[in-house]
Coordinates of C-alpha atoms in Angstrom, one line a residue:
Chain A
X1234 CA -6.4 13.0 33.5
X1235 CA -10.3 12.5 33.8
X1236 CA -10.5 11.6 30.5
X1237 CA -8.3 9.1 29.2
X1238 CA -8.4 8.9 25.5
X1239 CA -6.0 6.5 23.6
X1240 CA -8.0 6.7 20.0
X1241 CA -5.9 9.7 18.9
X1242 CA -2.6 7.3 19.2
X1243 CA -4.4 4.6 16.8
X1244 CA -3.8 7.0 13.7
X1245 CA 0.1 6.6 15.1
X1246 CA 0.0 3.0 14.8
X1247 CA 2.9 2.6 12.2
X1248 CA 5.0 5.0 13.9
X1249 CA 4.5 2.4 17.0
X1250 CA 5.3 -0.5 15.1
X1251 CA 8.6 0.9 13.3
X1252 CA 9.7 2.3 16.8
X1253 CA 9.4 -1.3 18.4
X1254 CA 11.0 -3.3 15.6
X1255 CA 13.8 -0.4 15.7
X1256 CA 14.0 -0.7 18.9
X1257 CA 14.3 -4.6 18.6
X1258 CA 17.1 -4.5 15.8
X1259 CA 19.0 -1.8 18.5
X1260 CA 18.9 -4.3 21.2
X1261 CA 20.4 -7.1 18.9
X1262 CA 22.9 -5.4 17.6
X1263 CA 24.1 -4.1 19.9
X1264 CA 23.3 -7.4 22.2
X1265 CA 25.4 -9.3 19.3
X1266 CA 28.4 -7.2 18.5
X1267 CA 28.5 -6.9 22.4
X1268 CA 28.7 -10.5 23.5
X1269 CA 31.8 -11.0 20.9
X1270 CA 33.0 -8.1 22.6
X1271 CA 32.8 -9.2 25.9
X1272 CA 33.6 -13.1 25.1
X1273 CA 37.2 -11.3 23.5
X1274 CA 37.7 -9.1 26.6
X1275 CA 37.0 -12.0 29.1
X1276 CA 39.2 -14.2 27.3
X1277 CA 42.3 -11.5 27.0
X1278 CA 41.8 -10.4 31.4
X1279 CA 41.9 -14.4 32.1
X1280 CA 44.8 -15.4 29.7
X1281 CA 45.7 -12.7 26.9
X1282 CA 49.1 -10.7 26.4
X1283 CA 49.9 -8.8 29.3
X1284 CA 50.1 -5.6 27.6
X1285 CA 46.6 -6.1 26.5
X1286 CA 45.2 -6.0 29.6
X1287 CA 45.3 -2.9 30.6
X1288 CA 43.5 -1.2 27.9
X1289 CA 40.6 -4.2 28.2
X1290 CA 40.8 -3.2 31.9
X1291 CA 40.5 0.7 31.0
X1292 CA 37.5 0.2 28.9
X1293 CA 35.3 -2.1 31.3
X1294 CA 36.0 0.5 33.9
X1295 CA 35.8 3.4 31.8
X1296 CA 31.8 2.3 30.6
X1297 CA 31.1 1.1 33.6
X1298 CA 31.9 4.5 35.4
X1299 CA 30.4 6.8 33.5
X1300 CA 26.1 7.4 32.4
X1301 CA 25.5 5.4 29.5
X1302 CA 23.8 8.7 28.0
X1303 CA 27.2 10.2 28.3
X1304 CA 28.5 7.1 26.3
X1305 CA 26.3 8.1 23.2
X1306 CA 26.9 11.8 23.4
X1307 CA 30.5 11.1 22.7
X1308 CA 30.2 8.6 19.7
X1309 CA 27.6 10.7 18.2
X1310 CA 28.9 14.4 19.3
X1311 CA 32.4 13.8 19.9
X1312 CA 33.5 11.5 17.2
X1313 CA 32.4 13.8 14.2
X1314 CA 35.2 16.2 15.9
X1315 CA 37.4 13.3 15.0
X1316 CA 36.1 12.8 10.8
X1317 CA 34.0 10.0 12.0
X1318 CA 30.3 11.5 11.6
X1319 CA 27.8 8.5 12.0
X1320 CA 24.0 8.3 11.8
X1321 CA 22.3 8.4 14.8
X1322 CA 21.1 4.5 15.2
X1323 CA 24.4 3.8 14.2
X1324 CA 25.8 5.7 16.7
X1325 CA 23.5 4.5 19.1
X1326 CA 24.1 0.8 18.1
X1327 CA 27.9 1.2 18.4
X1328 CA 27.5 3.0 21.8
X1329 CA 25.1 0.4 23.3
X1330 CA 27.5 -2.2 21.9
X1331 CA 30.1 -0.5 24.1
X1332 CA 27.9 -0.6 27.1
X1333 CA 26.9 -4.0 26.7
X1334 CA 30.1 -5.1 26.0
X1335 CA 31.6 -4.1 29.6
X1336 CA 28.9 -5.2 31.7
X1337 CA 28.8 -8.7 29.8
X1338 CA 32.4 -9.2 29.9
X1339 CA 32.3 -8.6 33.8
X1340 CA 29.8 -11.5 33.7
X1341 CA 31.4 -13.8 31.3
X1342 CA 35.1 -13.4 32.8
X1343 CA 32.9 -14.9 36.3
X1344 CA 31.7 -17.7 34.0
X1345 CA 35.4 -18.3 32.8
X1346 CA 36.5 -18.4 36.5
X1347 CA 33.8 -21.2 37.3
X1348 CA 35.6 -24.1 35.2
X1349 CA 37.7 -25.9 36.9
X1350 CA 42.0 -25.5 36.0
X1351 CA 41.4 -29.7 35.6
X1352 CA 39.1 -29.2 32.4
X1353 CA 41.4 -26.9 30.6
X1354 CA 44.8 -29.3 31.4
X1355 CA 42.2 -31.8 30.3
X1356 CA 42.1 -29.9 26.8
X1357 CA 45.7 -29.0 26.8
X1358 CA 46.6 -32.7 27.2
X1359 CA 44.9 -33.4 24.3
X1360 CA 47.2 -31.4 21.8
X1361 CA 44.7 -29.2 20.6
X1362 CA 45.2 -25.3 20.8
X1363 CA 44.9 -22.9 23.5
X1364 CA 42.2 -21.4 21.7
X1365 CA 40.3 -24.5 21.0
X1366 CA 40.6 -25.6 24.5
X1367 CA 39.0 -22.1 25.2
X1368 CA 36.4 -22.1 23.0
X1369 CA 35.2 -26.1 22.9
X1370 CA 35.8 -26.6 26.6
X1371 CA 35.6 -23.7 28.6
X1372 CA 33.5 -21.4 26.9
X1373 CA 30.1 -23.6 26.6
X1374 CA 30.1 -24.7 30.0
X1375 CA 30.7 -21.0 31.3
X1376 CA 28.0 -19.4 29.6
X1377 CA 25.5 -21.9 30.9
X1378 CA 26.5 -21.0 34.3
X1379 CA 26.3 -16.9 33.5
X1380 CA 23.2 -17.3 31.6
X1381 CA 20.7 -16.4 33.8
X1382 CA 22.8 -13.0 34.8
X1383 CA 23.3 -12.2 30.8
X1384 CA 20.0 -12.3 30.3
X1385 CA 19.1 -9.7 33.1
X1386 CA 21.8 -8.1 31.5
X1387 CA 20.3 -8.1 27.9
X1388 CA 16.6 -6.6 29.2
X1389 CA 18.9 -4.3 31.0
X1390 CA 20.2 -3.3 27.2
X1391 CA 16.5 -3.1 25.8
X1392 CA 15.1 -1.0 28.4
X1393 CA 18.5 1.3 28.0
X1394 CA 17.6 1.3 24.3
X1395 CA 15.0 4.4 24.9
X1396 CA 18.4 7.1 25.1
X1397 CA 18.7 6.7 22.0
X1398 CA 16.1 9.0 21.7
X1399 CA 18.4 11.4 23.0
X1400 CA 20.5 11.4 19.9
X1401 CA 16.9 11.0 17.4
X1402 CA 17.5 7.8 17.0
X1403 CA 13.9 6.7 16.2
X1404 CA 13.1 4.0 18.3
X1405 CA 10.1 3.3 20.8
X1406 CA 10.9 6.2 23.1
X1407 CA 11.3 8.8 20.4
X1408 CA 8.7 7.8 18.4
X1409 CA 6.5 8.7 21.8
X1410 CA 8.2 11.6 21.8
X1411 CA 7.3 12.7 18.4
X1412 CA 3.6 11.0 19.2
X1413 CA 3.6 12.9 21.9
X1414 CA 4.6 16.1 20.5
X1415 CA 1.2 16.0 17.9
X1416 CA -1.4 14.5 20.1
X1417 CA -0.4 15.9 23.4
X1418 CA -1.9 12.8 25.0
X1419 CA 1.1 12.1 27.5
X1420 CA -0.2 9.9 29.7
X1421 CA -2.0 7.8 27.3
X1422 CA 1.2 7.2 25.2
X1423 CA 3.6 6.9 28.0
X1424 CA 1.4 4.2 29.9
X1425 CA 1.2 2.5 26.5
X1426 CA 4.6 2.5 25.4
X1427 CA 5.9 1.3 29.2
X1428 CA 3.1 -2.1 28.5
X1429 CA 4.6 -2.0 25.1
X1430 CA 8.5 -2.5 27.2
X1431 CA 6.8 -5.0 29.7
X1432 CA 5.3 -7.3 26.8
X1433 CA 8.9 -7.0 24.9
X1434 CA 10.6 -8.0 28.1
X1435 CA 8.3 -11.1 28.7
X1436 CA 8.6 -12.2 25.3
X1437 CA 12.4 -12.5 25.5
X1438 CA 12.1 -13.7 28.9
X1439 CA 10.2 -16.8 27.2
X1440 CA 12.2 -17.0 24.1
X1441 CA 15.7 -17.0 26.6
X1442 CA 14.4 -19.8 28.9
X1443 CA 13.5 -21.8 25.8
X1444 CA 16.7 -20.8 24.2
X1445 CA 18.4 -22.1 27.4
X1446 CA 16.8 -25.3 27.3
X1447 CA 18.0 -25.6 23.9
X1448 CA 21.3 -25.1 24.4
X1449 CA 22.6 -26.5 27.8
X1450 CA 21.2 -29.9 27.4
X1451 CA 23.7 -31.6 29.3
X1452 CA 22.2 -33.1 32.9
X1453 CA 24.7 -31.6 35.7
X1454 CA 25.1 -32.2 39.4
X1455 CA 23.3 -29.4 40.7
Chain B
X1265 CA 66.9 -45.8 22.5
X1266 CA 64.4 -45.5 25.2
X1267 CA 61.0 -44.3 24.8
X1268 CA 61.1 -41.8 27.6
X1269 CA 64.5 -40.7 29.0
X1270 CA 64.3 -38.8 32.6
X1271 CA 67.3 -37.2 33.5
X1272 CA 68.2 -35.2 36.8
X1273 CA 65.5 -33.9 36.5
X1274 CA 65.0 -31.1 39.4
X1275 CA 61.3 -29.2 40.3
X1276 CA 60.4 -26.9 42.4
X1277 CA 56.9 -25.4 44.1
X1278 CA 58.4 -21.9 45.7
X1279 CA 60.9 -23.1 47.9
X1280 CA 59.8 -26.6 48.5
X1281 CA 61.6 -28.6 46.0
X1282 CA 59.4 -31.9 44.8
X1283 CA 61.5 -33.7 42.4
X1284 CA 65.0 -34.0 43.6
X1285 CA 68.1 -35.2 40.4
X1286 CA 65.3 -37.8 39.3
X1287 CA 66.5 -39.8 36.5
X1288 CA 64.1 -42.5 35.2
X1289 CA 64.2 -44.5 31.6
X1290 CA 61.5 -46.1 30.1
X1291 CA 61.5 -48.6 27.0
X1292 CA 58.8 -49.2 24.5
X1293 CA 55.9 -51.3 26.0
X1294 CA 57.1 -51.1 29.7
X1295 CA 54.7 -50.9 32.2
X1296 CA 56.1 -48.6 35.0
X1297 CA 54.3 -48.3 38.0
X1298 CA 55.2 -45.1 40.2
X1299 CA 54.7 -46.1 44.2
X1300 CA 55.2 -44.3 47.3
X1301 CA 53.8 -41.5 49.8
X1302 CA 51.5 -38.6 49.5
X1303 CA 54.5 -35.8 48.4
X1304 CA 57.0 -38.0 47.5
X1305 CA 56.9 -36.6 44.1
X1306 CA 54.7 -39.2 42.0
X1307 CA 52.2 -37.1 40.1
X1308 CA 54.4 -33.8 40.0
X1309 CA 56.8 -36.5 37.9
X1310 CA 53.8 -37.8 36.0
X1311 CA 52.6 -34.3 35.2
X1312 CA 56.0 -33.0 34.2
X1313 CA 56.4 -35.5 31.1
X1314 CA 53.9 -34.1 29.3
X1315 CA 54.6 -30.5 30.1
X1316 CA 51.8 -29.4 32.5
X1317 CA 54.4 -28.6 35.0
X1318 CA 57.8 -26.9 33.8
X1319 CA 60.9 -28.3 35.3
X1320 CA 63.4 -26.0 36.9
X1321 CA 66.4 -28.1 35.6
X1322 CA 67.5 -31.2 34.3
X1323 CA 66.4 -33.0 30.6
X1324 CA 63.2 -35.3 29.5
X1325 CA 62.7 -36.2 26.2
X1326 CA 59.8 -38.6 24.4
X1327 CA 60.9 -40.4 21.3
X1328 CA 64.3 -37.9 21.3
X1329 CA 62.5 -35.2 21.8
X1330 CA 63.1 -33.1 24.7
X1331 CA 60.4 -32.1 26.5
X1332 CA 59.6 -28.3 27.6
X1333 CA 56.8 -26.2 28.9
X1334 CA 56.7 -24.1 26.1
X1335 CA 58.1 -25.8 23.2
X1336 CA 56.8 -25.2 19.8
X1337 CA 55.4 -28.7 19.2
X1338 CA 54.0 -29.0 23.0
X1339 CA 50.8 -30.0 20.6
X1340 CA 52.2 -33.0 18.7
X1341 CA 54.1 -34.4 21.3
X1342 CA 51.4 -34.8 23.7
X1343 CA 48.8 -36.2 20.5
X1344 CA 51.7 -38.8 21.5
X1345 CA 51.5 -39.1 25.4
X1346 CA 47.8 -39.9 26.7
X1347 CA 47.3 -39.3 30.2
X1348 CA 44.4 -40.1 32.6
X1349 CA 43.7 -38.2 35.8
X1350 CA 42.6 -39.3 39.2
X1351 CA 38.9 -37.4 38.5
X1352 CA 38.4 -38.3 34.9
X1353 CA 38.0 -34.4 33.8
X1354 CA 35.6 -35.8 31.2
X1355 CA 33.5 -32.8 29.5
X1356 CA 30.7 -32.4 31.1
X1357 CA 28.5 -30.2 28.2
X1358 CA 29.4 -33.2 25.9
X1359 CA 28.9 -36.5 24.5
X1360 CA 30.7 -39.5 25.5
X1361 CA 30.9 -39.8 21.1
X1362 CA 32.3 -36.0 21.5
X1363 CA 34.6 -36.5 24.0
X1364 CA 35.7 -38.9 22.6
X1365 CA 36.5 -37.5 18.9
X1366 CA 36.7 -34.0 20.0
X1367 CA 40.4 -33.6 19.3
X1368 CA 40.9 -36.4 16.6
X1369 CA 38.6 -33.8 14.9
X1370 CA 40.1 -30.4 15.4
X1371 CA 43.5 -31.7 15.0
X1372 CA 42.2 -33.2 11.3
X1373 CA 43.1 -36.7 12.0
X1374 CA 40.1 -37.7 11.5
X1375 CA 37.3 -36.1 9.4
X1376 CA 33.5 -35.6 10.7
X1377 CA 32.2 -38.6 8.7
X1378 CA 35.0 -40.8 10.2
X1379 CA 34.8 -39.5 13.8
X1380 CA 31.9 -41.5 14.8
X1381 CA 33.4 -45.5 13.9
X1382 CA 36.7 -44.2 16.0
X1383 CA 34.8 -43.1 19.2
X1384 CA 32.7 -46.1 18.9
X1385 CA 35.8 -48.2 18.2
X1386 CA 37.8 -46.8 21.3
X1387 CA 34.9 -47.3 23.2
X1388 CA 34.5 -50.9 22.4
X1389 CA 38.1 -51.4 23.7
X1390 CA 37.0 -50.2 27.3
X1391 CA 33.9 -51.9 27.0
X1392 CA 31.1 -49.0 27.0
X1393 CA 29.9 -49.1 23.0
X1394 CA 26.8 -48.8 24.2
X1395 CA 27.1 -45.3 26.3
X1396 CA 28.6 -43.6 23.1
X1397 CA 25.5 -41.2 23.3
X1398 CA 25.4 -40.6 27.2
X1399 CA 26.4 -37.4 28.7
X1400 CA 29.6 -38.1 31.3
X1401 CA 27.2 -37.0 34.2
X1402 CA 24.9 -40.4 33.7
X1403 CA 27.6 -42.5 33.8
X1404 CA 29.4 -44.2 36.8
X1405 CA 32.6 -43.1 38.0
X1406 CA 34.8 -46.4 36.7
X1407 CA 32.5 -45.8 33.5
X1408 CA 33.6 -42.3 33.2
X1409 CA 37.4 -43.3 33.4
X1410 CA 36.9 -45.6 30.7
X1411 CA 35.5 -43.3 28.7
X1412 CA 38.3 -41.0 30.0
X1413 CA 40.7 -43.8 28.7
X1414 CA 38.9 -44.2 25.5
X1415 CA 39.3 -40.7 24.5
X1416 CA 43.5 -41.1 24.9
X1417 CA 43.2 -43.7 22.7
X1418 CA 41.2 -42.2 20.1
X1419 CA 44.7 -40.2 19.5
X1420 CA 46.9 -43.5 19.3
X1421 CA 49.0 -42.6 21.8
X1422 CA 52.6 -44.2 21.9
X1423 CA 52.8 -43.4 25.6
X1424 CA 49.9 -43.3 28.2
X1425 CA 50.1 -41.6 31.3
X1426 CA 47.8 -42.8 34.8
X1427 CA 48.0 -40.7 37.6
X1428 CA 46.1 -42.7 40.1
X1429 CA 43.2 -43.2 38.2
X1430 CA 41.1 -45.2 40.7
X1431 CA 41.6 -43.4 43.6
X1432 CA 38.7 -41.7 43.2
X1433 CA 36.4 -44.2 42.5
X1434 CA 34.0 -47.0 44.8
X1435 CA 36.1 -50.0 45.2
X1436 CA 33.6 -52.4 43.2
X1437 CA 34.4 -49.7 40.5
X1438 CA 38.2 -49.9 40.8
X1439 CA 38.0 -53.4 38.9
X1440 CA 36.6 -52.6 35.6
X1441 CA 39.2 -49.7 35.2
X1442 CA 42.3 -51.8 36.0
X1443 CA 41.3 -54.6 33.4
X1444 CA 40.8 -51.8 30.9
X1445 CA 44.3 -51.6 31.6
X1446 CA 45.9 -54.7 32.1
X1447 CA 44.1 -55.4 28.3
X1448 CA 45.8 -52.4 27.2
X1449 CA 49.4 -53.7 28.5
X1450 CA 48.7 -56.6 27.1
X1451 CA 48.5 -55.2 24.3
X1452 CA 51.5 -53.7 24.1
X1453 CA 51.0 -50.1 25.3
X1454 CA 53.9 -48.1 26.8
X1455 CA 52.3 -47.5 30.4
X1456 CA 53.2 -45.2 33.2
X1457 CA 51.2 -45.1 36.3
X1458 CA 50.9 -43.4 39.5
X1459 CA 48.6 -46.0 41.6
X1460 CA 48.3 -47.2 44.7
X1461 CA 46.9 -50.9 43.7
X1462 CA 49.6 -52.5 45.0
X1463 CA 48.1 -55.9 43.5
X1464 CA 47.9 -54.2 40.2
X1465 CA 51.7 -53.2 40.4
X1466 CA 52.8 -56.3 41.4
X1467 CA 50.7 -58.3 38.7
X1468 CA 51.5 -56.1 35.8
X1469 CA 54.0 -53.7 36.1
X1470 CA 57.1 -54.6 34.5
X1471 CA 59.1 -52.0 36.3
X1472 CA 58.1 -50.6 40.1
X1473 CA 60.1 -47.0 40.7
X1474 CA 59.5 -46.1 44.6
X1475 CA 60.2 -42.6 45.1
X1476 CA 60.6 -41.0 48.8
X1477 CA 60.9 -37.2 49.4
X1478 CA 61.3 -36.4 45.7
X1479 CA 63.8 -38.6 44.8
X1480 CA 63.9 -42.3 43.0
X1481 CA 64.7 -44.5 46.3
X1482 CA 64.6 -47.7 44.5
X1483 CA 63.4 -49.4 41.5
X1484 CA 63.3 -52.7 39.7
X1485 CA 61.1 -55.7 38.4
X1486 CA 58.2 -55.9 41.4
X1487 CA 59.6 -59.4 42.2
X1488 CA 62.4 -58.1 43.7
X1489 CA 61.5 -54.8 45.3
X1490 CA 58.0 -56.3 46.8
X1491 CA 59.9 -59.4 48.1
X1492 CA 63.1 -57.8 48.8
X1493 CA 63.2 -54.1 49.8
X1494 CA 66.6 -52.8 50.1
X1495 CA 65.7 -49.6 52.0
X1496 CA 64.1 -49.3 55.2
X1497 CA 61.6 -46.5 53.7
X1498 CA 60.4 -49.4 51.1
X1499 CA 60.4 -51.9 53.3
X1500 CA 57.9 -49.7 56.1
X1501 CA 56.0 -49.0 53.2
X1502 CA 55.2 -52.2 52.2
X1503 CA 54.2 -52.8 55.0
X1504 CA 51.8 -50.2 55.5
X1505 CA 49.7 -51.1 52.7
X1506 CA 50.0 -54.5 53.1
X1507 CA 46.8 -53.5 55.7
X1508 CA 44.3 -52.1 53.4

């Protein structure tokens, strides 16, 4: 520990890079294909078929029950067992996706349950369709009030990015593993990679509150 | 044939039954004014013409069409039957412009290019052209339930429902809303209305219905059931809002 050295990582620099931007294409993805997931499984627990939701219900409970870790092992070990072999960042993206998906539906379906009955008769009343009501009246007014807790959720999702590694999916984490591995500097690249997560974080912590802005431009009460 | 035709019409929360064998007819451009009690059954009636409640027995149909909660054109018919509620239920997360031409636009009747003139057209009509880019929460409440107003009209209703649309507003607010609809009666609009603006019923209304403990306890022109109650429930209730 006496002598901290961080030049050795410098000849590493590109493996850095490619990790973070990997790491940033995991996190939307899976950030993405996640919100449609949970927007769908909020939408069928509040007003969907019956017999759908159950298995919605199974799922949520199901991910959030179990290690996310877990979660990857079985798409990436489990599923081959099944004929579907997948690469491991695409294994990693569709497990994340899962992950995500549950949590943010949780959140979304208390969004849902924060508009007033009176604004969706107010939609119904106007002869349009149950899912245009849904989607041009509830829905924009529901994220706004979830958005600060889907964002947590979302750094929640970048900083869970690093199992991946687990799987050699090559994003930041594994690329300090593999760093790591040549230059045996461990402290040097850990404390580096962890500022590396803390700048990513703020950054999107800017970009969301400006997004925000954007977005929910209409004055309320509060 | 009349434009809305109520009959026996029975409905039930649980085990409290709210509507009670209501029959009611309406013709084309009457203005029917709905009076009575908290609970005797006004709005529940209101609500179940266009389908938001579901009736446990008896018929209503719009234009011939019977009415029922989960009909197949629920849609079309109520493009046909505005109705305004007691707290607007504007959109908050949009434009008085969108509010306004929101379902002219996803139901096609209107395209994109078009959608603009119509709000600002419907807005004229309740007076407010110049809020058409103001977000519902900086308006006043009566200018909300213009806009509220506007946006039925912007689907050319045949039939416009009020379920006591300035009770929740400041009295010097109630005013601007009622002439928005006296000029809309005046016009020929096919009016039902839950109110308690006694004024207003007797002035316009070309029918009063008093209903009492979910039934229809009287009704007539206002001349005659104002002036000369049969019942001894009309007449005491006359009188108590003959105080405020």
């Amino acid at each position: 520990m006496g002598n901290l050295n961080f030049r050795p990582l410098w000849r590493y620099e590109d493996a850095f890079i490619e990790g973070i931007l990997n790491t940033l294409w995991l996190t939307v993805i899976a950030a993405g294909i996640g919100l449609i997931i949970a927007i769908a499984c909020a939408a069928i627990l509040r007003s969907g078929p019956k017999l759908l939701r159950y298995p919605v219900l199974g799922y949520i409970e199901l991910i959030r029950n179990t290690p996310p870790i877990i979660q990857i092992f079985i798409v990436f070990f489990v599923f081959p067992g099944f004929g579907i072999r997948l690469p491991p960042f695409t294994a990693a993206s569709i497990a994340l996706a899962l992950y995500f998906g549950a949590y943010a539906a949780e959140i979304i379906r208390s969004g849902l349950d924060s508009i007033p009955r009176s604004q969706v008769e107010a939609g119904h009343c106007l002869g349009i369709s149950g899912f245009q009501v849904f989607m041009h009246v509830v829905l924009p007014p529901a994220l706004r009030n979830i958005y600060p807790s889907i964002t947590s959720q979302f750094v929640l999702l970048l900083l869970g990015t690093s199992i991946a590694s687990q799987i050699s999916a090559e994003e930041l984490f594994h690329t300090a593993g593999v760093v790591e591995s040549r230059t045996f500097r461990s402290f040097e690249i850990y404390a580096l990679i962890a500022g590396i997560y803390v700048c990513l974080v703020m950054a999107f912590r800017v970009f969301f509150a400006a997004l925000g802005r954007l977005a929910f431009r209409w004055p309320t009460r509060r | 044939m009349a434009l809305v035709e109520i009959n026996n019409v029975h409905k039930s929360f649980g085990a409290v039954e709210v509507l009670k064998d209501v029959s009611l007819s309406v013709e084309e451009g009457e203005i029917v004014t709905i009076i009575g009690r908290s609970g005797s059954g006004k709005s529940t009636l209101l609500r179940c013409i266009n389908a938001l409640e579901p009736i446990n027995s008896g018929r209503i149909t719009i234009e011939g069409q019977q009415v029922a909660a989960g009909m197949r054109n629920l849609k079309e018919l109520r493009q046909r039957v505005g109705i305004v509620f007691q707290a607007f239920n504007l959109f908050p997360h949009l434009k008085v412009e969108r509010n306004i031409t929101l379902a002219p636009t996803l139901t096609g009747r209107v395209s994109k290019r078009e959608a603009r003139a119509l709000a600002l057209e419907c807005l004229t009509k309740v007076g407010l052209a110049e809020k058409i880019d103001a977000f519902p929460e900086q308006l006043s409440g009566g200018q909300q339930q213009r806009v509220a107003i506007a946006r039925c009209l912007a689907m050319r209703p045949h039939l416009m429902l009020f379920d006591e649309v300035t009770s929740a507003l400041d009295p010097e607010l109630v005013g601007e809303v009622l002439k928005v609809m006296e000029d809309m009666a005046r016009q020929g609009m096919t009016m039902i209305l839950v109110t308690h603006e006694m004024n207003f019923a007797r002035n316009v209304a070309s029918k009063i219905v008093f209903m009492h403990q979910g039934r229809v306890w009287e009704e007539g022109p206002p001349s005659k059931l104002f002036t000369n109650p049969q019942t001894p429930e009309l007449k005491a209730f006359i009188g108590s809002t003959r105080h405020n």
